[in-house]
Amino acid sequence: MLESSRRGFLGLTGAAAAGLALSGARPFTAHAAPARPADAALVPDAKATTLWYRTPAKEDQIIREGLPIGNGRLGALVSGNPVDDALYLTDGSFWSGGRNDTLTSDGQLGYDASGFGSFGVLAQVHVTLTGHGPEKYTDYRRQLDLSNGIVSAGYRIGKAQYRREVYASHPDDVVVLRLTQSGGGSHTGAVSLVGTHGETTTATGERASFAGSLANGLRYAAAVTVLGSGGRVRADGAKVIFEGCREVLIVICAGTDYSPDAAKDFRDPSTDPLALARTKVAEAAGVSATKLLATHVADYRRLYDRMTIDLGPSSSVQRALDSWSRLAVRYTDPTTVDPELEATYLQFGRYLTITGSRDGLPMNLQGLWIHNNNPDWYADYHTDINIQMNYWLADPAGLGECADALADYCVSQLPVWTDVTRRLYNDPKNRFRNSSGKLAGWAVAFSTNIHGGSGWAWHPSGNAWLCNSLWRHYEYSQDRAYLEKIYPVLRGAAEFWQARLIPTTVTDPDGTSRDVLVDDNAWSPEHGPDAKGITYAQELAWDLFQQIKVASERLGRDAEFAAELKELQGRLYLPRVSPKTGWLEEWMSPENLGETTHRHLSPLIGFYPADRIAFDTSPKELLDGVRNLLLARGMDSFGWACAWRSLCWARLKDAERAYQLYLTVMRPSMNNGNGTSANFFDMYSQGSYTIFQIDANLGGATAALEMLLYSRPGVIELLPALPRAWAAQGSVTGVGARGGFEVDLTWRDGKVSRATVRSVGGTSTEVRAGTWTRQVTLRPGEELTLTPAH
């Protein structure tokens, strides 16, 4: 992740817009209400996994304390304040900026809010209640129920017990806030819907709405409907007032006219945004609150229940602590293990994946959750680790369909990326241009937006880095249709590298000279000098050519092209271990040309997430070079950097270092420091303030699973790096394994007691547990239960 100062945001208010489409593959159009189950089938409170708090979130700290909801398109941070509940509402496509295809004086791409653009908050919703101030209520509890996908708050005023619950329904495509009570209470208050760019909100009867447009022409709208029982609901200026209501149901929707279609300039002007937003809330409001909840919970649990994890029991004293206190105690008392808290952190990562990535745009640096319109790095898609790490969790955590958003994004952007590369990449001012003059395929810069635009410096390896993530999902699913979809992206990236590589001569340690192929001038993210043949690029090119080899065989196409790439792959220079440092080299030099403890692990990309270097197949000298570089990088950094380190140590089967770094990701963020905030968001320190970055949450959760299971096509290893803290007993179900499998696993005293392997598309793999091995062959849909001997 690039370190930079806080950036500004440019967005202009426009007239009421016409033509609204939701982001991604899911159009924002009217649709028939889905069939709804009779009951919500909630996981009971006593069994639900929750984050909980004794106080509301402070609005000026909502990014650190507010609880997130989302349906993959709409998101919100919720304060849970009884007297003035704040919801900061987002749509994943609410982006300023555009194609940003004008080069700067040094041949790079501009990186500012006017050209590149920024993600932002679409609206704020405030729900105020009369007589519900802090001096009135007692027994307050606020929680995020991970098992059911609901944020709630409860408290008592006199004899009346009040409860509110908030969620973002994917089937109904709305945010729902329901206020209930028992004991003779009532609700009197107001709902305000406020845009963030000076829009005018109008209210009539039980509805309020606004519409507008940004300077880039993106049109958007938001609407809210308020229903009350046993009282009165009316408009008052721009607000909707409710008086004396036993219950209140508030339904919210918002969206933009973004379309994932480069041919239409990423817009769909054919529909009316205001009418659609109103239609969505009206449809949902026409259904009972019970059925709305049932529909949401059934849809959410269909994903959430695919994986379970038990790392052992925590104590009743630990369970009695609110979540923020519990994080602090775990950090200040490292000798007392809190297994349920550590499992909850993993499940929170799964919650963010489900709520942040469905059938629309992929998660950016902040997912769907943001609190202002001037986020650092514009909350963009960073292509040198961050967007990739966002999707490391999905497949191993049983959420493979949530990874489709990244593939759909790359496919939709490909025409513009290809066009901009053809026109601009080999500009003579670009220090990363192909010195041979050859050019093909597509490239991106270090940052991308949703409009086909790239920003900051060109990133020659960014295309192969993205392809690594797309390919990873195929390795888990073995889905031929998916491979067909991503193949043009893979091929275009490979064509770029076929044109880019240049020949040079190297001398081996034995004095032998040989001709090799190396990457042209590039930067090892994100430090050191520009250089040729950086390890990061060499490993990614090797990995990409391997993908084309397999894809060509599976799809029965491009055999000649694959053969050409295989020949290039065999000539690639591959990194050595430096005789001076003992580290795997980062540049084609025995010297360390950068920062010893740098946050990025760019030269280790061939070890994680790729597998060219592997614990069981690589020479000891090479593995020692990996280990020594990890030791030099250190055991502390930003959250996402600690997550990457943890994953690498897990692959080296160093359980205790992997676990230590997992706990470092979980440490509480204090005094603007790195770590986990009260709402479990990971905070990236900028010195005088912190900024939420979702990649650490998702990468950290992935590290926990990597300690329990390692896989690559042809190999599944059980408990490769089980830390002592989790060794006594535990289980995990529904873990994805590359090669097309899924695994359930139980253990006791550090050893596997039972494992079930299911095929979701794979056929054959070797299962390992310690020194025990078993070759397993299954047809798709079959499963086999194993009891490894020790």
mmCIF file with all atom_site columns, N, CA, C and O in Angstrom, residues 20-28 73 93 99 218 256-269 359-362 404-416 449-452:
data_model
loop_
_atom_site.group_PDB
_atom_site.id
_atom_site.type_symbol
_atom_site.label_atom_id
_atom_site.label_alt_id
_atom_site.label_comp_id
_atom_site.label_asym_id
_atom_site.label_entity_id
_atom_site.label_seq_id
_atom_site.pdbx_PDB_ins_code
_atom_site.Cartn_x
_atom_site.Cartn_y
_atom_site.Cartn_z
_atom_site.occupancy
_atom_site.B_iso_or_equiv
_atom_site.pdbx_formal_charge
_atom_site.auth_seq_id
_atom_site.auth_comp_id
_atom_site.auth_asym_id
_atom_site.auth_atom_id
_atom_site.pdbx_PDB_model_num
ATOM 1   N N  . LEU A 1 20  ? -30.964 5.165   -13.642 1.00 0.00 ? 20  LEU A N  1
ATOM 2   C CA . LEU A 1 20  ? -30.192 4.613   -12.533 1.00 0.00 ? 20  LEU A CA 1
ATOM 3   C C  . LEU A 1 20  ? -30.016 3.122   -12.717 1.00 0.00 ? 20  LEU A C  1
ATOM 4   O O  . LEU A 1 20  ? -30.953 2.414   -13.007 1.00 0.00 ? 20  LEU A O  1
ATOM 5   N N  . ALA A 1 21  ? -28.781 2.663   -12.562 1.00 0.00 ? 21  ALA A N  1
ATOM 6   C CA . ALA A 1 21  ? -28.509 1.223   -12.583 1.00 0.00 ? 21  ALA A CA 1
ATOM 7   C C  . ALA A 1 21  ? -27.547 0.913   -11.477 1.00 0.00 ? 21  ALA A C  1
ATOM 8   O O  . ALA A 1 21  ? -26.641 1.692   -11.207 1.00 0.00 ? 21  ALA A O  1
ATOM 9   N N  . LEU A 1 22  ? -27.740 -0.190  -10.815 1.00 0.00 ? 22  LEU A N  1
ATOM 10  C CA . LEU A 1 22  ? -26.834 -0.556  -9.745  1.00 0.00 ? 22  LEU A CA 1
ATOM 11  C C  . LEU A 1 22  ? -25.527 -1.055  -10.305 1.00 0.00 ? 22  LEU A C  1
ATOM 12  O O  . LEU A 1 22  ? -25.403 -1.422  -11.461 1.00 0.00 ? 22  LEU A O  1
ATOM 13  N N  . SER A 1 23  ? -24.539 -1.095  -9.407  1.00 0.00 ? 23  SER A N  1
ATOM 14  C CA . SER A 1 23  ? -23.201 -1.498  -9.811  1.00 0.00 ? 23  SER A CA 1
ATOM 15  C C  . SER A 1 23  ? -23.155 -2.967  -10.182 1.00 0.00 ? 23  SER A C  1
ATOM 16  O O  . SER A 1 23  ? -23.971 -3.770  -9.773  1.00 0.00 ? 23  SER A O  1
ATOM 17  N N  . GLY A 1 24  ? -22.114 -3.290  -10.955 1.00 0.00 ? 24  GLY A N  1
ATOM 18  C CA . GLY A 1 24  ? -21.793 -4.679  -11.219 1.00 0.00 ? 24  GLY A CA 1
ATOM 19  C C  . GLY A 1 24  ? -22.778 -5.350  -12.152 1.00 0.00 ? 24  GLY A C  1
ATOM 20  O O  . GLY A 1 24  ? -23.464 -4.740  -12.951 1.00 0.00 ? 24  GLY A O  1
ATOM 21  N N  . ALA A 1 25  ? -22.872 -6.673  -12.016 1.00 0.00 ? 25  ALA A N  1
ATOM 22  C CA . ALA A 1 25  ? -23.664 -7.469  -12.933 1.00 0.00 ? 25  ALA A CA 1
ATOM 23  C C  . ALA A 1 25  ? -25.147 -7.448  -12.586 1.00 0.00 ? 25  ALA A C  1
ATOM 24  O O  . ALA A 1 25  ? -25.944 -8.030  -13.281 1.00 0.00 ? 25  ALA A O  1
ATOM 25  N N  . ARG A 1 26  ? -25.496 -6.773  -11.510 1.00 0.00 ? 26  ARG A N  1
ATOM 26  C CA . ARG A 1 26  ? -26.870 -6.816  -11.024 1.00 0.00 ? 26  ARG A CA 1
ATOM 27  C C  . ARG A 1 26  ? -27.549 -5.478  -11.305 1.00 0.00 ? 26  ARG A C  1
ATOM 28  O O  . ARG A 1 26  ? -27.293 -4.489  -10.635 1.00 0.00 ? 26  ARG A O  1
ATOM 29  N N  . PRO A 1 27  ? -28.408 -5.365  -12.315 1.00 0.00 ? 27  PRO A N  1
ATOM 30  C CA . PRO A 1 27  ? -28.985 -4.074  -12.678 1.00 0.00 ? 27  PRO A CA 1
ATOM 31  C C  . PRO A 1 27  ? -29.951 -3.568  -11.629 1.00 0.00 ? 27  PRO A C  1
ATOM 32  O O  . PRO A 1 27  ? -30.644 -4.332  -10.961 1.00 0.00 ? 27  PRO A O  1
ATOM 33  N N  . PHE A 1 28  ? -30.002 -2.258  -11.496 1.00 0.00 ? 28  PHE A N  1
ATOM 34  C CA . PHE A 1 28  ? -30.910 -1.614  -10.554 1.00 0.00 ? 28  PHE A CA 1
ATOM 35  C C  . PHE A 1 28  ? -32.233 -1.393  -11.254 1.00 0.00 ? 28  PHE A C  1
ATOM 36  O O  . PHE A 1 28  ? -32.531 -0.334  -11.778 1.00 0.00 ? 28  PHE A O  1
ATOM 37  N N  . ARG A 1 73  ? -23.632 -4.459  -2.391  1.00 0.00 ? 73  ARG A N  1
ATOM 38  C CA . ARG A 1 73  ? -23.776 -3.229  -3.180  1.00 0.00 ? 73  ARG A CA 1
ATOM 39  C C  . ARG A 1 73  ? -24.007 -2.045  -2.261  1.00 0.00 ? 73  ARG A C  1
ATOM 40  O O  . ARG A 1 73  ? -23.270 -1.070  -2.270  1.00 0.00 ? 73  ARG A O  1
ATOM 41  N N  . SER A 1 93  ? -20.652 1.735   -6.249  1.00 0.00 ? 93  SER A N  1
ATOM 42  C CA . SER A 1 93  ? -20.342 2.422   -7.503  1.00 0.00 ? 93  SER A CA 1
ATOM 43  C C  . SER A 1 93  ? -20.391 3.936   -7.373  1.00 0.00 ? 93  SER A C  1
ATOM 44  O O  . SER A 1 93  ? -20.309 4.642   -8.386  1.00 0.00 ? 93  SER A O  1
ATOM 45  N N  . ARG A 1 99  ? -11.890 7.998   -16.840 1.00 0.00 ? 99  ARG A N  1
ATOM 46  C CA . ARG A 1 99  ? -10.871 7.140   -17.466 1.00 0.00 ? 99  ARG A CA 1
ATOM 47  C C  . ARG A 1 99  ? -9.448  7.609   -17.177 1.00 0.00 ? 99  ARG A C  1
ATOM 48  O O  . ARG A 1 99  ? -8.519  6.815   -17.268 1.00 0.00 ? 99  ARG A O  1
ATOM 49  N N  . LEU A 1 218 ? -22.010 10.799  -13.321 1.00 0.00 ? 218 LEU A N  1
ATOM 50  C CA . LEU A 1 218 ? -22.639 9.686   -12.613 1.00 0.00 ? 218 LEU A CA 1
ATOM 51  C C  . LEU A 1 218 ? -23.884 10.190  -11.893 1.00 0.00 ? 218 LEU A C  1
ATOM 52  O O  . LEU A 1 218 ? -23.839 11.128  -11.103 1.00 0.00 ? 218 LEU A O  1
ATOM 53  N N  . THR A 1 256 ? -26.758 4.181   -8.195  1.00 0.00 ? 256 THR A N  1
ATOM 54  C CA . THR A 1 256 ? -26.224 5.059   -9.239  1.00 0.00 ? 256 THR A CA 1
ATOM 55  C C  . THR A 1 256 ? -26.562 4.482   -10.604 1.00 0.00 ? 256 THR A C  1
ATOM 56  O O  . THR A 1 256 ? -27.109 3.382   -10.706 1.00 0.00 ? 256 THR A O  1
ATOM 57  N N  . ASP A 1 257 ? -26.210 5.230   -11.638 1.00 0.00 ? 257 ASP A N  1
ATOM 58  C CA . ASP A 1 257 ? -26.453 4.709   -12.992 1.00 0.00 ? 257 ASP A CA 1
ATOM 59  C C  . ASP A 1 257 ? -25.227 4.017   -13.557 1.00 0.00 ? 257 ASP A C  1
ATOM 60  O O  . ASP A 1 257 ? -25.098 3.845   -14.768 1.00 0.00 ? 257 ASP A O  1
ATOM 61  N N  . TYR A 1 258 ? -24.325 3.576   -12.691 1.00 0.00 ? 258 TYR A N  1
ATOM 62  C CA . TYR A 1 258 ? -23.146 2.843   -13.145 1.00 0.00 ? 258 TYR A CA 1
ATOM 63  C C  . TYR A 1 258 ? -23.551 1.523   -13.794 1.00 0.00 ? 258 TYR A C  1
ATOM 64  O O  . TYR A 1 258 ? -24.462 0.836   -13.329 1.00 0.00 ? 258 TYR A O  1
ATOM 65  N N  . SER A 1 259 ? -22.851 1.163   -14.842 1.00 0.00 ? 259 SER A N  1
ATOM 66  C CA . SER A 1 259 ? -23.057 -0.122  -15.519 1.00 0.00 ? 259 SER A CA 1
ATOM 67  C C  . SER A 1 259 ? -21.694 -0.715  -15.836 1.00 0.00 ? 259 SER A C  1
ATOM 68  O O  . SER A 1 259 ? -20.799 0.003   -16.286 1.00 0.00 ? 259 SER A O  1
ATOM 69  N N  . PRO A 1 260 ? -21.495 -2.007  -15.641 1.00 0.00 ? 260 PRO A N  1
ATOM 70  C CA . PRO A 1 260 ? -20.191 -2.623  -15.916 1.00 0.00 ? 260 PRO A CA 1
ATOM 71  C C  . PRO A 1 260 ? -20.001 -2.900  -17.399 1.00 0.00 ? 260 PRO A C  1
ATOM 72  O O  . PRO A 1 260 ? -19.695 -4.023  -17.798 1.00 0.00 ? 260 PRO A O  1
ATOM 73  N N  . ASP A 1 261 ? -20.152 -1.886  -18.222 1.00 0.00 ? 261 ASP A N  1
ATOM 74  C CA . ASP A 1 261 ? -20.114 -2.056  -19.668 1.00 0.00 ? 261 ASP A CA 1
ATOM 75  C C  . ASP A 1 261 ? -19.293 -0.923  -20.260 1.00 0.00 ? 261 ASP A C  1
ATOM 76  O O  . ASP A 1 261 ? -19.750 0.217   -20.362 1.00 0.00 ? 261 ASP A O  1
ATOM 77  N N  . ALA A 1 262 ? -18.068 -1.245  -20.665 1.00 0.00 ? 262 ALA A N  1
ATOM 78  C CA . ALA A 1 262 ? -17.188 -0.221  -21.223 1.00 0.00 ? 262 ALA A CA 1
ATOM 79  C C  . ALA A 1 262 ? -17.768 0.387   -22.491 1.00 0.00 ? 262 ALA A C  1
ATOM 80  O O  . ALA A 1 262 ? -17.558 1.570   -22.781 1.00 0.00 ? 262 ALA A O  1
ATOM 81  N N  . ALA A 1 263 ? -18.514 -0.421  -23.274 1.00 0.00 ? 263 ALA A N  1
ATOM 82  C CA . ALA A 1 263 ? -19.080 0.076   -24.525 1.00 0.00 ? 263 ALA A CA 1
ATOM 83  C C  . ALA A 1 263 ? -20.091 1.185   -24.285 1.00 0.00 ? 263 ALA A C  1
ATOM 84  O O  . ALA A 1 263 ? -20.340 2.014   -25.168 1.00 0.00 ? 263 ALA A O  1
ATOM 85  N N  . LYS A 1 264 ? -20.682 1.227   -23.085 1.00 0.00 ? 264 LYS A N  1
ATOM 86  C CA . LYS A 1 264 ? -21.638 2.279   -22.724 1.00 0.00 ? 264 LYS A CA 1
ATOM 87  C C  . LYS A 1 264 ? -21.001 3.320   -21.812 1.00 0.00 ? 264 LYS A C  1
ATOM 88  O O  . LYS A 1 264 ? -21.702 4.079   -21.147 1.00 0.00 ? 264 LYS A O  1
ATOM 89  N N  . ASP A 1 265 ? -19.677 3.330   -21.789 1.00 0.00 ? 265 ASP A N  1
ATOM 90  C CA . ASP A 1 265 ? -18.934 4.260   -20.944 1.00 0.00 ? 265 ASP A CA 1
ATOM 91  C C  . ASP A 1 265 ? -19.323 4.102   -19.468 1.00 0.00 ? 265 ASP A C  1
ATOM 92  O O  . ASP A 1 265 ? -19.348 5.064   -18.717 1.00 0.00 ? 265 ASP A O  1
ATOM 93  N N  . PHE A 1 266 ? -19.612 2.857   -19.092 1.00 0.00 ? 266 PHE A N  1
ATOM 94  C CA . PHE A 1 266 ? -19.928 2.502   -17.700 1.00 0.00 ? 266 PHE A CA 1
ATOM 95  C C  . PHE A 1 266 ? -21.136 3.265   -17.154 1.00 0.00 ? 266 PHE A C  1
ATOM 96  O O  . PHE A 1 266 ? -21.191 3.603   -15.967 1.00 0.00 ? 266 PHE A O  1
ATOM 97  N N  . ARG A 1 267 ? -22.106 3.515   -18.012 1.00 0.00 ? 267 ARG A N  1
ATOM 98  C CA . ARG A 1 267 ? -23.336 4.171   -17.585 1.00 0.00 ? 267 ARG A CA 1
ATOM 99  C C  . ARG A 1 267 ? -24.540 3.455   -18.196 1.00 0.00 ? 267 ARG A C  1
ATOM 100 O O  . ARG A 1 267 ? -24.440 2.887   -19.289 1.00 0.00 ? 267 ARG A O  1
ATOM 101 N N  . ASP A 1 268 ? -25.688 3.501   -17.502 1.00 0.00 ? 268 ASP A N  1
ATOM 102 C CA . ASP A 1 268 ? -26.940 3.009   -18.056 1.00 0.00 ? 268 ASP A CA 1
ATOM 103 C C  . ASP A 1 268 ? -27.988 4.097   -17.843 1.00 0.00 ? 268 ASP A C  1
ATOM 104 O O  . ASP A 1 268 ? -28.609 4.184   -16.777 1.00 0.00 ? 268 ASP A O  1
ATOM 105 N N  . PRO A 1 269 ? -28.196 4.955   -18.837 1.00 0.00 ? 269 PRO A N  1
ATOM 106 C CA . PRO A 1 269 ? -29.104 6.093   -18.660 1.00 0.00 ? 269 PRO A CA 1
ATOM 107 C C  . PRO A 1 269 ? -30.572 5.778   -18.908 1.00 0.00 ? 269 PRO A C  1
ATOM 108 O O  . PRO A 1 269 ? -31.392 6.688   -18.960 1.00 0.00 ? 269 PRO A O  1
ATOM 109 N N  . ASP A 1 359 ? -22.651 -9.763  -6.102  1.00 0.00 ? 359 ASP A N  1
ATOM 110 C CA . ASP A 1 359 ? -22.701 -9.815  -7.555  1.00 0.00 ? 359 ASP A CA 1
ATOM 111 C C  . ASP A 1 359 ? -22.552 -8.429  -8.170  1.00 0.00 ? 359 ASP A C  1
ATOM 112 O O  . ASP A 1 359 ? -23.085 -8.151  -9.232  1.00 0.00 ? 359 ASP A O  1
ATOM 113 N N  . GLY A 1 360 ? -21.819 -7.553  -7.497  1.00 0.00 ? 360 GLY A N  1
ATOM 114 C CA . GLY A 1 360 ? -21.549 -6.230  -8.029  1.00 0.00 ? 360 GLY A CA 1
ATOM 115 C C  . GLY A 1 360 ? -20.059 -5.994  -8.146  1.00 0.00 ? 360 GLY A C  1
ATOM 116 O O  . GLY A 1 360 ? -19.304 -6.871  -8.555  1.00 0.00 ? 360 GLY A O  1
ATOM 117 N N  . LEU A 1 361 ? -19.623 -4.812  -7.766  1.00 0.00 ? 361 LEU A N  1
ATOM 118 C CA . LEU A 1 361 ? -18.211 -4.465  -7.835  1.00 0.00 ? 361 LEU A CA 1
ATOM 119 C C  . LEU A 1 361 ? -17.434 -5.142  -6.708  1.00 0.00 ? 361 LEU A C  1
ATOM 120 O O  . LEU A 1 361 ? -17.990 -5.448  -5.655  1.00 0.00 ? 361 LEU A O  1
ATOM 121 N N  . PRO A 1 362 ? -16.129 -5.348  -6.900  1.00 0.00 ? 362 PRO A N  1
ATOM 122 C CA . PRO A 1 362 ? -15.326 -5.941  -5.830  1.00 0.00 ? 362 PRO A CA 1
ATOM 123 C C  . PRO A 1 362 ? -15.069 -4.938  -4.720  1.00 0.00 ? 362 PRO A C  1
ATOM 124 O O  . PRO A 1 362 ? -15.328 -3.735  -4.856  1.00 0.00 ? 362 PRO A O  1
ATOM 125 N N  . ASP A 1 404 ? -16.403 -13.868 -7.398  1.00 0.00 ? 404 ASP A N  1
ATOM 126 C CA . ASP A 1 404 ? -16.771 -13.582 -8.784  1.00 0.00 ? 404 ASP A CA 1
ATOM 127 C C  . ASP A 1 404 ? -16.743 -12.089 -9.075  1.00 0.00 ? 404 ASP A C  1
ATOM 128 O O  . ASP A 1 404 ? -16.524 -11.676 -10.216 1.00 0.00 ? 404 ASP A O  1
ATOM 129 N N  . ALA A 1 405 ? -16.983 -11.255 -8.055  1.00 0.00 ? 405 ALA A N  1
ATOM 130 C CA . ALA A 1 405 ? -17.013 -9.809  -8.268  1.00 0.00 ? 405 ALA A CA 1
ATOM 131 C C  . ALA A 1 405 ? -15.687 -9.304  -8.825  1.00 0.00 ? 405 ALA A C  1
ATOM 132 O O  . ALA A 1 405 ? -15.665 -8.402  -9.669  1.00 0.00 ? 405 ALA A O  1
ATOM 133 N N  . LEU A 1 406 ? -14.576 -9.858  -8.356  1.00 0.00 ? 406 LEU A N  1
ATOM 134 C CA . LEU A 1 406 ? -13.272 -9.423  -8.853  1.00 0.00 ? 406 LEU A CA 1
ATOM 135 C C  . LEU A 1 406 ? -13.102 -9.804  -10.320 1.00 0.00 ? 406 LEU A C  1
ATOM 136 O O  . LEU A 1 406 ? -12.614 -9.001  -11.131 1.00 0.00 ? 406 LEU A O  1
ATOM 137 N N  . ALA A 1 407 ? -13.495 -11.012 -10.674 1.00 0.00 ? 407 ALA A N  1
ATOM 138 C CA . ALA A 1 407 ? -13.384 -11.442 -12.069 1.00 0.00 ? 407 ALA A CA 1
ATOM 139 C C  . ALA A 1 407 ? -14.278 -10.598 -12.974 1.00 0.00 ? 407 ALA A C  1
ATOM 140 O O  . ALA A 1 407 ? -13.866 -10.170 -14.060 1.00 0.00 ? 407 ALA A O  1
ATOM 141 N N  . ASP A 1 408 ? -15.508 -10.347 -12.534 1.00 0.00 ? 408 ASP A N  1
ATOM 142 C CA . ASP A 1 408 ? -16.422 -9.539  -13.344 1.00 0.00 ? 408 ASP A CA 1
ATOM 143 C C  . ASP A 1 408 ? -15.868 -8.128  -13.548 1.00 0.00 ? 408 ASP A C  1
ATOM 144 O O  . ASP A 1 408 ? -16.014 -7.535  -14.631 1.00 0.00 ? 408 ASP A O  1
ATOM 145 N N  . TYR A 1 409 ? -15.248 -7.587  -12.517 1.00 0.00 ? 409 TYR A N  1
ATOM 146 C CA . TYR A 1 409 ? -14.638 -6.265  -12.619 1.00 0.00 ? 409 TYR A CA 1
ATOM 147 C C  . TYR A 1 409 ? -13.538 -6.262  -13.674 1.00 0.00 ? 409 TYR A C  1
ATOM 148 O O  . TYR A 1 409 ? -13.504 -5.391  -14.558 1.00 0.00 ? 409 TYR A O  1
ATOM 149 N N  . CYS A 1 410 ? -12.627 -7.221  -13.605 1.00 0.00 ? 410 CYS A N  1
ATOM 150 C CA . CYS A 1 410 ? -11.520 -7.262  -14.565 1.00 0.00 ? 410 CYS A CA 1
ATOM 151 C C  . CYS A 1 410 ? -12.026 -7.449  -15.984 1.00 0.00 ? 410 CYS A C  1
ATOM 152 O O  . CYS A 1 410 ? -11.522 -6.816  -16.926 1.00 0.00 ? 410 CYS A O  1
ATOM 153 N N  . VAL A 1 411 ? -13.019 -8.315  -16.168 1.00 0.00 ? 411 VAL A N  1
ATOM 154 C CA . VAL A 1 411 ? -13.577 -8.533  -17.506 1.00 0.00 ? 411 VAL A CA 1
ATOM 155 C C  . VAL A 1 411 ? -14.212 -7.246  -18.033 1.00 0.00 ? 411 VAL A C  1
ATOM 156 O O  . VAL A 1 411 ? -14.037 -6.883  -19.205 1.00 0.00 ? 411 VAL A O  1
ATOM 157 N N  . SER A 1 412 ? -14.927 -6.528  -17.166 1.00 0.00 ? 412 SER A N  1
ATOM 158 C CA . SER A 1 412 ? -15.599 -5.308  -17.612 1.00 0.00 ? 412 SER A CA 1
ATOM 159 C C  . SER A 1 412 ? -14.611 -4.190  -17.936 1.00 0.00 ? 412 SER A C  1
ATOM 160 O O  . SER A 1 412 ? -14.861 -3.374  -18.828 1.00 0.00 ? 412 SER A O  1
ATOM 161 N N  . GLN A 1 413 ? -13.495 -4.139  -17.221 1.00 0.00 ? 413 GLN A N  1
ATOM 162 C CA . GLN A 1 413 ? -12.508 -3.083  -17.436 1.00 0.00 ? 413 GLN A CA 1
ATOM 163 C C  . GLN A 1 413 ? -11.559 -3.381  -18.598 1.00 0.00 ? 413 GLN A C  1
ATOM 164 O O  . GLN A 1 413 ? -10.890 -2.479  -19.109 1.00 0.00 ? 413 GLN A O  1
ATOM 165 N N  . LEU A 1 414 ? -11.480 -4.645  -19.006 1.00 0.00 ? 414 LEU A N  1
ATOM 166 C CA . LEU A 1 414 ? -10.478 -5.075  -19.970 1.00 0.00 ? 414 LEU A CA 1
ATOM 167 C C  . LEU A 1 414 ? -10.458 -4.241  -21.256 1.00 0.00 ? 414 LEU A C  1
ATOM 168 O O  . LEU A 1 414 ? -9.367  -3.881  -21.733 1.00 0.00 ? 414 LEU A O  1
ATOM 169 N N  . PRO A 1 415 ? -11.593 -3.918  -21.870 1.00 0.00 ? 415 PRO A N  1
ATOM 170 C CA . PRO A 1 415 ? -11.513 -3.144  -23.124 1.00 0.00 ? 415 PRO A CA 1
ATOM 171 C C  . PRO A 1 415 ? -10.821 -1.796  -22.949 1.00 0.00 ? 415 PRO A C  1
ATOM 172 O O  . PRO A 1 415 ? -10.038 -1.386  -23.816 1.00 0.00 ? 415 PRO A O  1
ATOM 173 N N  . VAL A 1 416 ? -11.098 -1.103  -21.842 1.00 0.00 ? 416 VAL A N  1
ATOM 174 C CA . VAL A 1 416 ? -10.475 0.201   -21.641 1.00 0.00 ? 416 VAL A CA 1
ATOM 175 C C  . VAL A 1 416 ? -9.005  0.034   -21.273 1.00 0.00 ? 416 VAL A C  1
ATOM 176 O O  . VAL A 1 416 ? -8.140  0.760   -21.767 1.00 0.00 ? 416 VAL A O  1
ATOM 177 N N  . ASN A 1 449 ? -9.680  2.574   -10.843 1.00 0.00 ? 449 ASN A N  1
ATOM 178 C CA . ASN A 1 449 ? -11.015 2.964   -10.389 1.00 0.00 ? 449 ASN A CA 1
ATOM 179 C C  . ASN A 1 449 ? -12.049 2.099   -11.101 1.00 0.00 ? 449 ASN A C  1
ATOM 180 O O  . ASN A 1 449 ? -11.700 1.072   -11.696 1.00 0.00 ? 449 ASN A O  1
ATOM 181 N N  . ILE A 1 450 ? -13.309 2.500   -11.087 1.00 0.00 ? 450 ILE A N  1
ATOM 182 C CA . ILE A 1 450 ? -14.362 1.674   -11.687 1.00 0.00 ? 450 ILE A CA 1
ATOM 183 C C  . ILE A 1 450 ? -14.740 2.133   -13.090 1.00 0.00 ? 450 ILE A C  1
ATOM 184 O O  . ILE A 1 450 ? -15.610 1.542   -13.716 1.00 0.00 ? 450 ILE A O  1
ATOM 185 N N  . HIS A 1 451 ? -14.079 3.195   -13.576 1.00 0.00 ? 451 HIS A N  1
ATOM 186 C CA . HIS A 1 451 ? -14.432 3.765   -14.873 1.00 0.00 ? 451 HIS A CA 1
ATOM 187 C C  . HIS A 1 451 ? -13.425 3.420   -15.963 1.00 0.00 ? 451 HIS A C  1
ATOM 188 O O  . HIS A 1 451 ? -13.380 4.094   -16.993 1.00 0.00 ? 451 HIS A O  1
ATOM 189 N N  . GLY A 1 452 ? -12.602 2.385   -15.736 1.00 0.00 ? 452 GLY A N  1
ATOM 190 C CA . GLY A 1 452 ? -11.571 2.040   -16.692 1.00 0.00 ? 452 GLY A CA 1
ATOM 191 C C  . GLY A 1 452 ? -10.287 2.809   -16.465 1.00 0.00 ? 452 GLY A C  1
ATOM 192 O O  . GLY A 1 452 ? -9.325  2.635   -17.212 1.00 0.00 ? 452 GLY A O  1
#
